Coordinates of C-alpha atoms in Angstrom, one line a residue:
X444 CA 10.7 -17.8 -4.4
X445 CA 12.2 -16.2 -7.5
X446 CA 10.6 -16.7 -10.8
X447 CA 12.5 -16.3 -14.1
X448 CA 10.8 -15.8 -17.4
X449 CA 12.7 -15.9 -20.7
X450 CA 11.4 -14.4 -24.0
X451 CA 12.7 -13.5 -27.4
X452 CA 13.3 -16.9 -28.9
X453 CA 12.2 -17.8 -32.4
X454 CA 13.2 -18.9 -35.9
X455 CA 16.0 -17.0 -37.7
X456 CA 18.2 -17.6 -40.7
X457 CA 21.9 -18.2 -40.3
X458 CA 23.7 -14.8 -40.0
X459 CA 20.6 -13.2 -38.4
X460 CA 20.1 -11.9 -34.9
X461 CA 17.9 -12.4 -31.9
X462 CA 17.7 -10.7 -28.5
X463 CA 16.7 -12.9 -25.5
X464 CA 15.4 -11.4 -22.3
X465 CA 15.1 -12.9 -18.8
X466 CA 13.0 -11.1 -16.1
X467 CA 13.3 -12.0 -12.5
X468 CA 10.3 -11.6 -10.2
X469 CA 9.2 -12.7 -6.8
X470 CA 12.4 -11.9 -5.0
X471 CA 15.2 -9.3 -5.2
X472 CA 18.8 -10.0 -4.6
X473 CA 21.3 -7.6 -3.1
X474 CA 24.2 -9.3 -4.7
X475 CA 24.0 -12.1 -7.3
X476 CA 25.0 -13.1 -10.8
X477 CA 23.0 -14.5 -13.7
X478 CA 23.8 -16.6 -16.6
X479 CA 22.5 -18.1 -19.9
X480 CA 22.8 -21.8 -20.6
X481 CA 21.5 -23.7 -23.7
X482 CA 20.6 -27.2 -24.5
X483 CA 20.6 -28.6 -28.0
X484 CA 18.6 -31.7 -28.9
X485 CA 20.4 -34.8 -27.7
X486 CA 23.1 -32.8 -25.9
X487 CA 23.8 -31.8 -22.4
X488 CA 23.0 -28.3 -21.2
X489 CA 26.0 -26.0 -21.7
X490 CA 27.1 -22.6 -20.4
X491 CA 26.8 -19.6 -22.8
X492 CA 27.5 -16.4 -20.8
X493 CA 27.3 -14.9 -17.4
X494 CA 27.2 -11.5 -15.8
X495 CA 28.0 -10.4 -12.3
X496 CA 25.4 -7.9 -11.0
X497 CA 27.5 -5.6 -8.9
X498 CA 30.0 -4.6 -11.5
X499 CA 28.7 -6.0 -14.8
X500 CA 31.7 -8.3 -15.3
X501 CA 31.0 -10.8 -18.1
X502 CA 32.2 -14.1 -19.2
X503 CA 31.5 -16.1 -22.4
X504 CA 31.8 -19.6 -23.7
X505 CA 34.4 -19.7 -26.5
X506 CA 31.8 -20.8 -29.0
X507 CA 29.9 -17.5 -28.7
X508 CA 32.7 -14.9 -28.0
X509 CA 32.5 -12.0 -30.4
X510 CA 28.9 -12.9 -31.5
X511 CA 26.9 -12.8 -28.3
X512 CA 26.6 -10.0 -25.8
X513 CA 25.1 -10.4 -22.3
X514 CA 23.8 -7.3 -20.4
X515 CA 21.7 -6.4 -17.4
X516 CA 19.1 -3.9 -16.3
X517 CA 19.4 -3.5 -12.5
X518 CA 16.3 -1.4 -12.2
X519 CA 14.0 -4.0 -13.9
X520 CA 15.8 -7.1 -12.6
X521 CA 16.3 -8.1 -16.2
X522 CA 19.1 -9.8 -18.2
X523 CA 19.5 -9.9 -21.9
X524 CA 21.5 -11.9 -24.5
X525 CA 22.1 -10.2 -27.9
X526 CA 22.9 -12.9 -30.4
X527 CA 24.4 -11.9 -33.7
X528 CA 25.8 -13.8 -36.6
X529 CA 23.8 -16.8 -35.6
X530 CA 24.7 -20.3 -36.8
X531 CA 22.7 -23.5 -37.1
X532 CA 24.7 -24.9 -34.3
X533 CA 23.3 -22.2 -32.0
X534 CA 19.9 -23.9 -32.2
X535 CA 18.9 -24.9 -28.7
X536 CA 16.6 -24.1 -25.8
X537 CA 18.1 -21.2 -24.0
X538 CA 17.7 -21.0 -20.2
X539 CA 18.5 -18.2 -17.8
X540 CA 19.7 -18.9 -14.3
X541 CA 20.4 -17.1 -11.1
X542 CA 23.2 -17.6 -8.6
X543 CA 21.9 -15.6 -5.6
X544 CA 25.2 -15.7 -3.7
X545 CA 27.7 -15.2 -6.5
X546 CA 29.6 -18.4 -5.8
X547 CA 29.7 -19.3 -9.5
X548 CA 32.4 -16.6 -9.9
X549 CA 34.9 -18.6 -8.0
X550 CA 37.4 -20.0 -10.5
X551 CA 36.1 -22.7 -12.7
X552 CA 32.5 -22.6 -11.5
X553 CA 30.7 -20.4 -14.0
X554 CA 29.7 -23.4 -16.2
X555 CA 28.5 -25.6 -13.4
X556 CA 24.7 -25.9 -13.3
X557 CA 24.6 -26.7 -9.6
X558 CA 26.0 -23.3 -8.8
X559 CA 22.7 -21.7 -9.9
X560 CA 19.7 -22.0 -7.7
X561 CA 16.9 -20.6 -9.9
X562 CA 16.1 -21.5 -13.5
X563 CA 13.6 -20.3 -16.1
X564 CA 11.6 -22.6 -18.4
X565 CA 13.6 -21.8 -21.5
X566 CA 13.0 -20.2 -24.8
X567 CA 13.6 -22.0 -28.1
X568 CA 16.0 -20.6 -30.6
X569 CA 16.1 -22.2 -34.1
X570 CA 18.7 -21.1 -36.7
X571 CA 18.1 -22.4 -40.2
X572 CA 20.8 -22.8 -42.7

């Protein structure tokens, strides 16, 4: 059973930066993809970014394009989210998720929560104005 642990959240002023990390333990995958989702208070969880493990291909939600960068470390089974130019509307709990098969990369599926089998507990990001 895979375990995902997020870290790096915190309180930052608007315009600032944070770097989130997600480490996967308990199981290794030969081929899979990972993603970040977030959930703001009173809102549904939404897709932020995804990365395909075998070739590093990435995809971003329009709301974070140009500000956030997703990356991976194959050796350490880790994924990162560099968040720059943060805005108050980025305030949310950020979750990492694993799609062990890669089915989320079929057209239109990246943002579908049920395509991901494993989830972390989340890390809080708060951006003050």
